[in-house]
Each structure stands twice: as structure tokens, then as C-alpha cells.
Amino acid sequence: MKRPPTASELNLCLCHSCGLACDMTGEPHQCPRCDAPLHRRKTNSLTRTWAYMFAALAFYVPANLLPVMNTTLLGSGADSTIMSGVLEFWEHGAWDIAVIIFVASIAVPGVKFVALTLLLVTVQRDSHWARKERSKLYRFVELIGYWSMLDVLVVALVAALVKFQALGDIEPRVGILFFGLVVVFTMLSAMSFDPRLIWDNAPDEETEKPRHSTEQVPGHQAT
């Protein structure tokens, strides 16, 4: 039983912008539907992924240590970091907002750092371990990346509510800039990783199956 041909054997490439399967025959290599440039592989995938992730890690520290907003209520103002804001929301009964900010600001970037590091290290070591599961892990990292800015939207919503109800004033601080950079660089890191590297040098599973058409069944004579 033969395995089906791969995309490279059929000279096909998937457009990274619109997902169209494109023929790579001839020049130039552009998607016929969206005119995006086509590449068989992402250029310098591992190098760029490591670089973007280290940049995100560098910005992750000040994003959590520096204040992200200043809240002024009844004439008294105070700076708030991400974690102190989570605690304040929790103490005032807004546990849902506190959970959203904690998950989006602290948990999600941490999960992405760990997942991308695992993917990069296993690919560089040419590991055959759990290829299918690692591919699913990459898709999960891509999925949660779309929710990375959720806490920024929550902070903006809270600021709008405070100003609307004339309860005080909220001003952004430099920490929100660093957090925005963390979000951007983690998304760039995930986008730079080429998941096809996981399957490079993968053994052909079909060769491991017994070929009944040519092998003799024990206990029976060939006719």
C-alpha cells in the first residue's frame, strides 16, 4: 500500500495569507487569489523564531514590573502594575475581570514561551517524539495568540467606564507599551516558526506495515 504524495512532490505550496493551495511551477511565485508571495519554507525559521521570542522575553519583565495605568479617585492617585491591578479587581468583587487580565497578561505569554521553546528545542534536536502532538501544540499557540490583547481591551473599557461615570481619571503608563511589545513579538515568533520542520526526516509509516500481498501467511502454502 503506497502512501499518498506529499505537497512538495506535487509541487504545491499553501499560501500563508489566504490558505490556497498554489502551483509552484514557473515564475513569479505569487498566490493567484491574493497576490501574496509564496515560499516553500519560511526563511530562517528557527533563527527568527528564537530572536522574536528572546525579544518578547526581554519586554516581558518590564511589562510586569512597571505600572500600566494610573488611577485617580477622589483626588488621590496611584500607579498599578498588571498584578496589582488583578488583585485590586479581585478585592473589589470584579473577579471576572481579574481572571481575564491574569490569564491574558501572565498565563498566556508564559504558556507561549514554554510551548515555543519546546517546539524549537525538539526541532533542533531532530526529535521524533510526539510529532502529531507537537503539531497540535503549535496550532494551539496560534489560536491563543488572537486573544493576547484581551486584557488591553479590558483596561481600555474600565478606563472608559470610569471617565463616563465621572468617578475619577485613568491614564496609561509605560508598562502598557512594554506589554504591547510582548504581544507583538510573541505573535511574530509564532508566525515565524515553520511547523513543517516537525515532520522533516519523519519515517514512512507505511513501510512499517506488513505487505500481505507478497508475504506468506503462516500456516498456509502459497498457491
C-alpha atoms as a PDB file:
ATOM      1  CA  MET A   1       0.000   0.000   0.000  1.00  0.00           C
ATOM      2  CA  LYS A   2       1.571   3.280  -1.128  1.00  0.00           C
ATOM      3  CA  ARG A   3       1.347   6.490   0.846  1.00  0.00           C
ATOM      4  CA  PRO A   4      -0.293   9.496  -0.836  1.00  0.00           C
ATOM      5  CA  PRO A   5       2.089  12.010  -2.442  1.00  0.00           C
ATOM      6  CA  THR A   6       3.194  14.992  -0.392  1.00  0.00           C
ATOM      7  CA  ALA A   7       2.627  18.617  -1.389  1.00  0.00           C
ATOM      8  CA  SER A   8       6.310  19.058  -2.262  1.00  0.00           C
ATOM      9  CA  GLU A   9       6.177  16.033  -4.561  1.00  0.00           C
ATOM     10  CA  LEU A  10       3.174  17.586  -6.318  1.00  0.00           C
ATOM     11  CA  ASN A  11       4.969  20.964  -6.482  1.00  0.00           C
ATOM     12  CA  LEU A  12       2.252  22.620  -4.396  1.00  0.00           C
ATOM     13  CA  CYS A  13       2.549  25.304  -1.722  1.00  0.00           C
ATOM     14  CA  LEU A  14      -0.026  26.626   0.720  1.00  0.00           C
ATOM     15  CA  CYS A  15      -0.489  30.390   0.713  1.00  0.00           C
ATOM     16  CA  HIS A  16       0.200  31.776   4.206  1.00  0.00           C
ATOM     17  CA  SER A  17      -2.273  34.625   3.665  1.00  0.00           C
ATOM     18  CA  CYS A  18      -5.433  33.019   2.270  1.00  0.00           C
ATOM     19  CA  GLY A  19      -4.702  29.276   2.537  1.00  0.00           C
ATOM     20  CA  LEU A  20      -4.983  28.500  -1.178  1.00  0.00           C
ATOM     21  CA  ALA A  21      -3.016  25.504  -2.491  1.00  0.00           C
ATOM     22  CA  CYS A  22      -0.882  27.031  -5.260  1.00  0.00           C
ATOM     23  CA  ASP A  23       1.172  25.516  -8.053  1.00  0.00           C
ATOM     24  CA  MET A  24       4.846  26.437  -7.660  1.00  0.00           C
ATOM     25  CA  THR A  25       5.673  25.804 -11.331  1.00  0.00           C
ATOM     26  CA  GLY A  26       7.097  28.801 -13.142  1.00  0.00           C
ATOM     27  CA  GLU A  27       7.801  32.352 -12.005  1.00  0.00           C
ATOM     28  CA  PRO A  28       6.944  34.523 -10.166  1.00  0.00           C
ATOM     29  CA  HIS A  29       5.730  32.599  -7.128  1.00  0.00           C
ATOM     30  CA  GLN A  30       2.656  34.585  -6.143  1.00  0.00           C
ATOM     31  CA  CYS A  31      -0.754  33.490  -4.937  1.00  0.00           C
ATOM     32  CA  PRO A  32      -3.245  33.782  -7.822  1.00  0.00           C
ATOM     33  CA  ARG A  33      -6.011  34.743  -5.390  1.00  0.00           C
ATOM     34  CA  CYS A  34      -4.436  37.326  -3.057  1.00  0.00           C
ATOM     35  CA  ASP A  35      -1.093  38.075  -4.832  1.00  0.00           C
ATOM     36  CA  ALA A  36       0.882  37.244  -1.668  1.00  0.00           C
ATOM     37  CA  PRO A  37       4.457  35.966  -2.216  1.00  0.00           C
ATOM     38  CA  LEU A  38       4.804  32.199  -1.908  1.00  0.00           C
ATOM     39  CA  HIS A  39       7.582  30.346  -0.125  1.00  0.00           C
ATOM     40  CA  ARG A  40       8.085  26.609   0.099  1.00  0.00           C
ATOM     41  CA  ARG A  41       9.519  27.105   3.561  1.00  0.00           C
ATOM     42  CA  LYS A  42       9.655  30.057   5.939  1.00  0.00           C
ATOM     43  CA  THR A  43      13.059  31.697   5.533  1.00  0.00           C
ATOM     44  CA  ASN A  44      15.416  31.288   8.527  1.00  0.00           C
ATOM     45  CA  SER A  45      12.502  29.992  10.563  1.00  0.00           C
ATOM     46  CA  LEU A  46      14.378  28.845  13.675  1.00  0.00           C
ATOM     47  CA  THR A  47      16.664  31.875  13.855  1.00  0.00           C
ATOM     48  CA  ARG A  48      13.839  34.371  13.526  1.00  0.00           C
ATOM     49  CA  THR A  49      11.627  32.476  15.981  1.00  0.00           C
ATOM     50  CA  TRP A  50      14.362  32.440  18.628  1.00  0.00           C
ATOM     51  CA  ALA A  51      15.124  36.146  18.047  1.00  0.00           C
ATOM     52  CA  TYR A  52      11.481  37.242  18.348  1.00  0.00           C
ATOM     53  CA  MET A  53      10.948  35.093  21.435  1.00  0.00           C
ATOM     54  CA  PHE A  54      14.025  36.462  23.231  1.00  0.00           C
ATOM     55  CA  ALA A  55      12.867  39.987  22.402  1.00  0.00           C
ATOM     56  CA  ALA A  56       9.435  39.180  23.858  1.00  0.00           C
ATOM     57  CA  LEU A  57      11.071  37.763  27.000  1.00  0.00           C
ATOM     58  CA  ALA A  58      13.139  40.937  27.380  1.00  0.00           C
ATOM     59  CA  PHE A  59       9.993  43.084  27.246  1.00  0.00           C
ATOM     60  CA  TYR A  60       8.002  40.683  29.450  1.00  0.00           C
ATOM     61  CA  VAL A  61       9.953  41.664  32.597  1.00  0.00           C
ATOM     62  CA  PRO A  62       9.305  45.448  32.493  1.00  0.00           C
ATOM     63  CA  ALA A  63       5.747  44.793  31.292  1.00  0.00           C
ATOM     64  CA  ASN A  64       5.020  43.099  34.624  1.00  0.00           C
ATOM     65  CA  LEU A  65       7.178  45.294  36.872  1.00  0.00           C
ATOM     66  CA  LEU A  66       6.337  48.762  35.549  1.00  0.00           C
ATOM     67  CA  PRO A  67       2.919  50.401  36.099  1.00  0.00           C
ATOM     68  CA  VAL A  68       0.444  50.049  33.252  1.00  0.00           C
ATOM     69  CA  MET A  69      -2.020  52.710  34.402  1.00  0.00           C
ATOM     70  CA  ASN A  70      -2.542  55.481  36.950  1.00  0.00           C
ATOM     71  CA  THR A  71      -5.936  55.691  38.622  1.00  0.00           C
ATOM     72  CA  THR A  72      -7.106  58.889  40.278  1.00  0.00           C
ATOM     73  CA  LEU A  73     -10.176  58.629  42.523  1.00  0.00           C
ATOM     74  CA  LEU A  74     -11.433  61.444  44.749  1.00  0.00           C
ATOM     75  CA  GLY A  75      -8.230  63.385  44.299  1.00  0.00           C
ATOM     76  CA  SER A  76      -5.814  60.576  45.201  1.00  0.00           C
ATOM     77  CA  GLY A  77      -3.876  58.760  42.502  1.00  0.00           C
ATOM     78  CA  ALA A  78      -1.942  55.507  42.423  1.00  0.00           C
ATOM     79  CA  ASP A  79       0.048  53.579  39.828  1.00  0.00           C
ATOM     80  CA  SER A  80      -0.946  49.971  39.141  1.00  0.00           C
ATOM     81  CA  THR A  81       1.051  47.140  37.655  1.00  0.00           C
ATOM     82  CA  ILE A  82      -0.656  44.215  35.946  1.00  0.00           C
ATOM     83  CA  MET A  83      -0.549  42.032  39.063  1.00  0.00           C
ATOM     84  CA  SER A  84      -1.613  44.782  41.445  1.00  0.00           C
ATOM     85  CA  GLY A  85      -4.492  45.588  39.097  1.00  0.00           C
ATOM     86  CA  VAL A  86      -5.551  41.938  39.163  1.00  0.00           C
ATOM     87  CA  LEU A  87      -5.539  41.982  42.981  1.00  0.00           C
ATOM     88  CA  GLU A  88      -7.488  45.250  43.134  1.00  0.00           C
ATOM     89  CA  PHE A  89     -10.182  43.967  40.774  1.00  0.00           C
ATOM     90  CA  TRP A  90     -10.406  40.742  42.794  1.00  0.00           C
ATOM     91  CA  GLU A  91     -10.710  42.580  46.141  1.00  0.00           C
ATOM     92  CA  HIS A  92     -13.450  44.836  44.777  1.00  0.00           C
ATOM     93  CA  GLY A  93     -15.522  41.852  43.611  1.00  0.00           C
ATOM     94  CA  ALA A  94     -14.736  42.112  39.880  1.00  0.00           C
ATOM     95  CA  TRP A  95     -13.275  38.595  39.839  1.00  0.00           C
ATOM     96  CA  ASP A  96     -14.226  38.022  36.198  1.00  0.00           C
ATOM     97  CA  ILE A  97     -12.155  40.999  35.018  1.00  0.00           C
ATOM     98  CA  ALA A  98      -9.327  39.933  37.340  1.00  0.00           C
ATOM     99  CA  VAL A  99      -9.280  36.426  35.842  1.00  0.00           C
ATOM    100  CA  ILE A 100      -9.339  37.765  32.276  1.00  0.00           C
ATOM    101  CA  ILE A 101      -6.413  40.115  32.904  1.00  0.00           C
ATOM    102  CA  PHE A 102      -4.398  37.435  34.747  1.00  0.00           C
ATOM    103  CA  VAL A 103      -4.927  34.817  32.042  1.00  0.00           C
ATOM    104  CA  ALA A 104      -4.287  37.157  29.111  1.00  0.00           C
ATOM    105  CA  SER A 105      -1.363  39.087  30.643  1.00  0.00           C
ATOM    106  CA  ILE A 106       0.545  36.493  32.656  1.00  0.00           C
ATOM    107  CA  ALA A 107      -0.646  32.961  31.876  1.00  0.00           C
ATOM    108  CA  VAL A 108      -0.941  33.185  28.068  1.00  0.00           C
ATOM    109  CA  PRO A 109       2.518  34.701  27.434  1.00  0.00           C
ATOM    110  CA  GLY A 110       4.046  32.161  29.829  1.00  0.00           C
ATOM    111  CA  VAL A 111       2.373  29.257  28.032  1.00  0.00           C
ATOM    112  CA  LYS A 112       3.536  30.599  24.672  1.00  0.00           C
ATOM    113  CA  PHE A 113       7.142  30.925  25.876  1.00  0.00           C
ATOM    114  CA  VAL A 114       7.183  27.350  27.169  1.00  0.00           C
ATOM    115  CA  ALA A 115       5.434  25.902  24.103  1.00  0.00           C
ATOM    116  CA  LEU A 116       7.652  27.695  21.577  1.00  0.00           C
ATOM    117  CA  THR A 117      10.797  26.722  23.484  1.00  0.00           C
ATOM    118  CA  LEU A 118       9.683  23.083  23.454  1.00  0.00           C
ATOM    119  CA  LEU A 119       8.977  23.214  19.718  1.00  0.00           C
ATOM    120  CA  LEU A 120      12.282  24.899  18.903  1.00  0.00           C
ATOM    121  CA  VAL A 121      14.421  22.586  21.026  1.00  0.00           C
ATOM    122  CA  THR A 122      12.799  19.387  19.746  1.00  0.00           C
ATOM    123  CA  VAL A 123      13.104  20.527  16.117  1.00  0.00           C
ATOM    124  CA  GLN A 124      16.759  21.460  16.522  1.00  0.00           C
ATOM    125  CA  ARG A 125      17.457  18.088  18.140  1.00  0.00           C
ATOM    126  CA  ASP A 126      15.632  16.372  15.236  1.00  0.00           C
ATOM    127  CA  SER A 127      13.403  14.620  17.755  1.00  0.00           C
ATOM    128  CA  HIS A 128      10.878  12.030  16.560  1.00  0.00           C
ATOM    129  CA  TRP A 129       8.927  12.351  19.803  1.00  0.00           C
ATOM    130  CA  ALA A 130       5.173  13.085  19.582  1.00  0.00           C
ATOM    131  CA  ARG A 131       5.188  14.751  16.162  1.00  0.00           C
ATOM    132  CA  LYS A 132       1.407  14.857  15.895  1.00  0.00           C
ATOM    133  CA  GLU A 133       1.024  16.267  19.416  1.00  0.00           C
ATOM    134  CA  ARG A 134       3.655  18.933  18.752  1.00  0.00           C
ATOM    135  CA  SER A 135       1.814  19.981  15.600  1.00  0.00           C
ATOM    136  CA  LYS A 136      -1.361  20.354  17.663  1.00  0.00           C
ATOM    137  CA  LEU A 137       0.589  22.346  20.250  1.00  0.00           C
ATOM    138  CA  TYR A 138       1.694  24.784  17.544  1.00  0.00           C
ATOM    139  CA  ARG A 139      -1.912  25.213  16.370  1.00  0.00           C
ATOM    140  CA  PHE A 140      -2.890  25.904  19.987  1.00  0.00           C
ATOM    141  CA  VAL A 141      -0.193  28.582  20.264  1.00  0.00           C
ATOM    142  CA  GLU A 142      -1.533  30.179  17.087  1.00  0.00           C
ATOM    143  CA  LEU A 143      -5.082  30.071  18.478  1.00  0.00           C
ATOM    144  CA  ILE A 144      -4.366  31.724  21.821  1.00  0.00           C
ATOM    145  CA  GLY A 145      -2.328  34.414  20.096  1.00  0.00           C
ATOM    146  CA  TYR A 146      -5.540  36.011  18.855  1.00  0.00           C
ATOM    147  CA  TRP A 147      -6.627  36.630  22.488  1.00  0.00           C
ATOM    148  CA  SER A 148      -3.357  38.196  23.674  1.00  0.00           C
ATOM    149  CA  MET A 149      -4.675  41.762  23.541  1.00  0.00           C
ATOM    150  CA  LEU A 150      -7.826  40.941  25.500  1.00  0.00           C
ATOM    151  CA  ASP A 151      -6.615  42.464  28.759  1.00  0.00           C
ATOM    152  CA  VAL A 152      -5.601  45.691  26.991  1.00  0.00           C
ATOM    153  CA  LEU A 153      -9.179  45.956  25.747  1.00  0.00           C
ATOM    154  CA  VAL A 154     -10.455  45.318  29.280  1.00  0.00           C
ATOM    155  CA  VAL A 155      -8.247  48.086  30.692  1.00  0.00           C
ATOM    156  CA  ALA A 156      -9.486  50.433  27.953  1.00  0.00           C
ATOM    157  CA  LEU A 157     -13.081  49.508  28.786  1.00  0.00           C
ATOM    158  CA  VAL A 158     -12.553  50.140  32.502  1.00  0.00           C
ATOM    159  CA  ALA A 159     -10.944  53.494  31.718  1.00  0.00           C
ATOM    160  CA  ALA A 160     -13.916  54.449  29.553  1.00  0.00           C
ATOM    161  CA  LEU A 161     -16.375  53.471  32.293  1.00  0.00           C
ATOM    162  CA  VAL A 162     -14.500  55.462  34.932  1.00  0.00           C
ATOM    163  CA  LYS A 163     -14.417  58.565  32.761  1.00  0.00           C
ATOM    164  CA  PHE A 164     -18.052  58.125  31.706  1.00  0.00           C
ATOM    165  CA  GLN A 165     -19.300  57.874  35.286  1.00  0.00           C
ATOM    166  CA  ALA A 166     -17.090  60.794  36.370  1.00  0.00           C
ATOM    167  CA  LEU A 167     -15.652  58.671  39.183  1.00  0.00           C
ATOM    168  CA  GLY A 168     -12.103  59.714  38.531  1.00  0.00           C
ATOM    169  CA  ASP A 169      -9.458  59.551  35.867  1.00  0.00           C
ATOM    170  CA  ILE A 170      -7.231  56.834  34.391  1.00  0.00           C
ATOM    171  CA  GLU A 171      -4.055  57.442  32.456  1.00  0.00           C
ATOM    172  CA  PRO A 172      -1.818  54.859  30.742  1.00  0.00           C
ATOM    173  CA  ARG A 173       1.734  54.302  31.929  1.00  0.00           C
ATOM    174  CA  VAL A 174       4.847  52.989  30.215  1.00  0.00           C
ATOM    175  CA  GLY A 175       4.155  49.379  31.263  1.00  0.00           C
ATOM    176  CA  ILE A 176       1.301  49.087  28.782  1.00  0.00           C
ATOM    177  CA  LEU A 177       3.755  49.888  25.964  1.00  0.00           C
ATOM    178  CA  PHE A 178       6.065  47.055  27.018  1.00  0.00           C
ATOM    179  CA  PHE A 179       3.141  44.667  27.260  1.00  0.00           C
ATOM    180  CA  GLY A 180       2.026  45.615  23.760  1.00  0.00           C
ATOM    181  CA  LEU A 181       5.550  44.821  22.549  1.00  0.00           C
ATOM    182  CA  VAL A 182       5.381  41.428  24.287  1.00  0.00           C
ATOM    183  CA  VAL A 183       2.154  40.644  22.431  1.00  0.00           C
ATOM    184  CA  VAL A 184       3.578  41.725  19.067  1.00  0.00           C
ATOM    185  CA  PHE A 185       6.856  39.807  19.401  1.00  0.00           C
ATOM    186  CA  THR A 186       5.220  36.607  20.680  1.00  0.00           C
ATOM    187  CA  MET A 187       2.856  36.687  17.701  1.00  0.00           C
ATOM    188  CA  LEU A 188       5.786  37.278  15.336  1.00  0.00           C
ATOM    189  CA  SER A 189       7.634  34.399  16.973  1.00  0.00           C
ATOM    190  CA  ALA A 190       4.705  32.022  16.454  1.00  0.00           C
ATOM    191  CA  MET A 191       4.261  33.212  12.862  1.00  0.00           C
ATOM    192  CA  SER A 192       7.966  32.701  12.089  1.00  0.00           C
ATOM    193  CA  PHE A 193       8.006  29.076  13.220  1.00  0.00           C
ATOM    194  CA  ASP A 194       7.562  26.601  10.368  1.00  0.00           C
ATOM    195  CA  PRO A 195       5.561  23.585  11.664  1.00  0.00           C
ATOM    196  CA  ARG A 196       6.720  21.513   8.682  1.00  0.00           C
ATOM    197  CA  LEU A 197      10.111  21.290  10.390  1.00  0.00           C
ATOM    198  CA  ILE A 198       8.472  18.952  12.904  1.00  0.00           C
ATOM    199  CA  TRP A 199       7.887  16.392  10.145  1.00  0.00           C
ATOM    200  CA  ASP A 200      11.268  16.616   8.424  1.00  0.00           C
ATOM    201  CA  ASN A 201      13.031  13.234   8.234  1.00  0.00           C
ATOM    202  CA  ALA A 202       9.917  11.511   9.533  1.00  0.00           C
ATOM    203  CA  PRO A 203       9.925   7.746   8.867  1.00  0.00           C
ATOM    204  CA  ASP A 204       7.409   6.472   6.344  1.00  0.00           C
ATOM    205  CA  GLU A 205       4.728   4.815   8.464  1.00  0.00           C
ATOM    206  CA  GLU A 206       3.549   2.780   5.521  1.00  0.00           C
ATOM    207  CA  THR A 207       6.837   0.885   5.361  1.00  0.00           C
ATOM    208  CA  GLU A 208       6.210  -0.406   8.855  1.00  0.00           C
ATOM    209  CA  LYS A 209       3.003  -2.162   7.801  1.00  0.00           C
ATOM    210  CA  PRO A 210       3.181  -5.811   6.642  1.00  0.00           C
ATOM    211  CA  ARG A 211       2.744  -6.258   2.912  1.00  0.00           C
ATOM    212  CA  HIS A 212       0.206  -9.094   2.767  1.00  0.00           C
ATOM    213  CA  SER A 213       0.329  -9.283  -0.997  1.00  0.00           C
ATOM    214  CA  THR A 214       3.936 -10.514  -1.014  1.00  0.00           C
ATOM    215  CA  GLU A 215       4.368 -12.158   2.381  1.00  0.00           C
ATOM    216  CA  GLN A 216       3.204 -15.720   3.022  1.00  0.00           C
ATOM    217  CA  VAL A 217       0.625 -16.139   5.770  1.00  0.00           C
ATOM    218  CA  PRO A 218       1.886 -18.542   8.467  1.00  0.00           C
ATOM    219  CA  GLY A 219       0.219 -21.964   8.320  1.00  0.00           C
ATOM    220  CA  HIS A 220      -0.758 -21.669   4.651  1.00  0.00           C
ATOM    221  CA  GLN A 221       1.032 -22.605   1.486  1.00  0.00           C
ATOM    222  CA  ALA A 222       1.425 -20.256  -1.390  1.00  0.00           C
ATOM    223  CA  THR A 223      -0.501 -21.268  -4.475  1.00  0.00           C
END
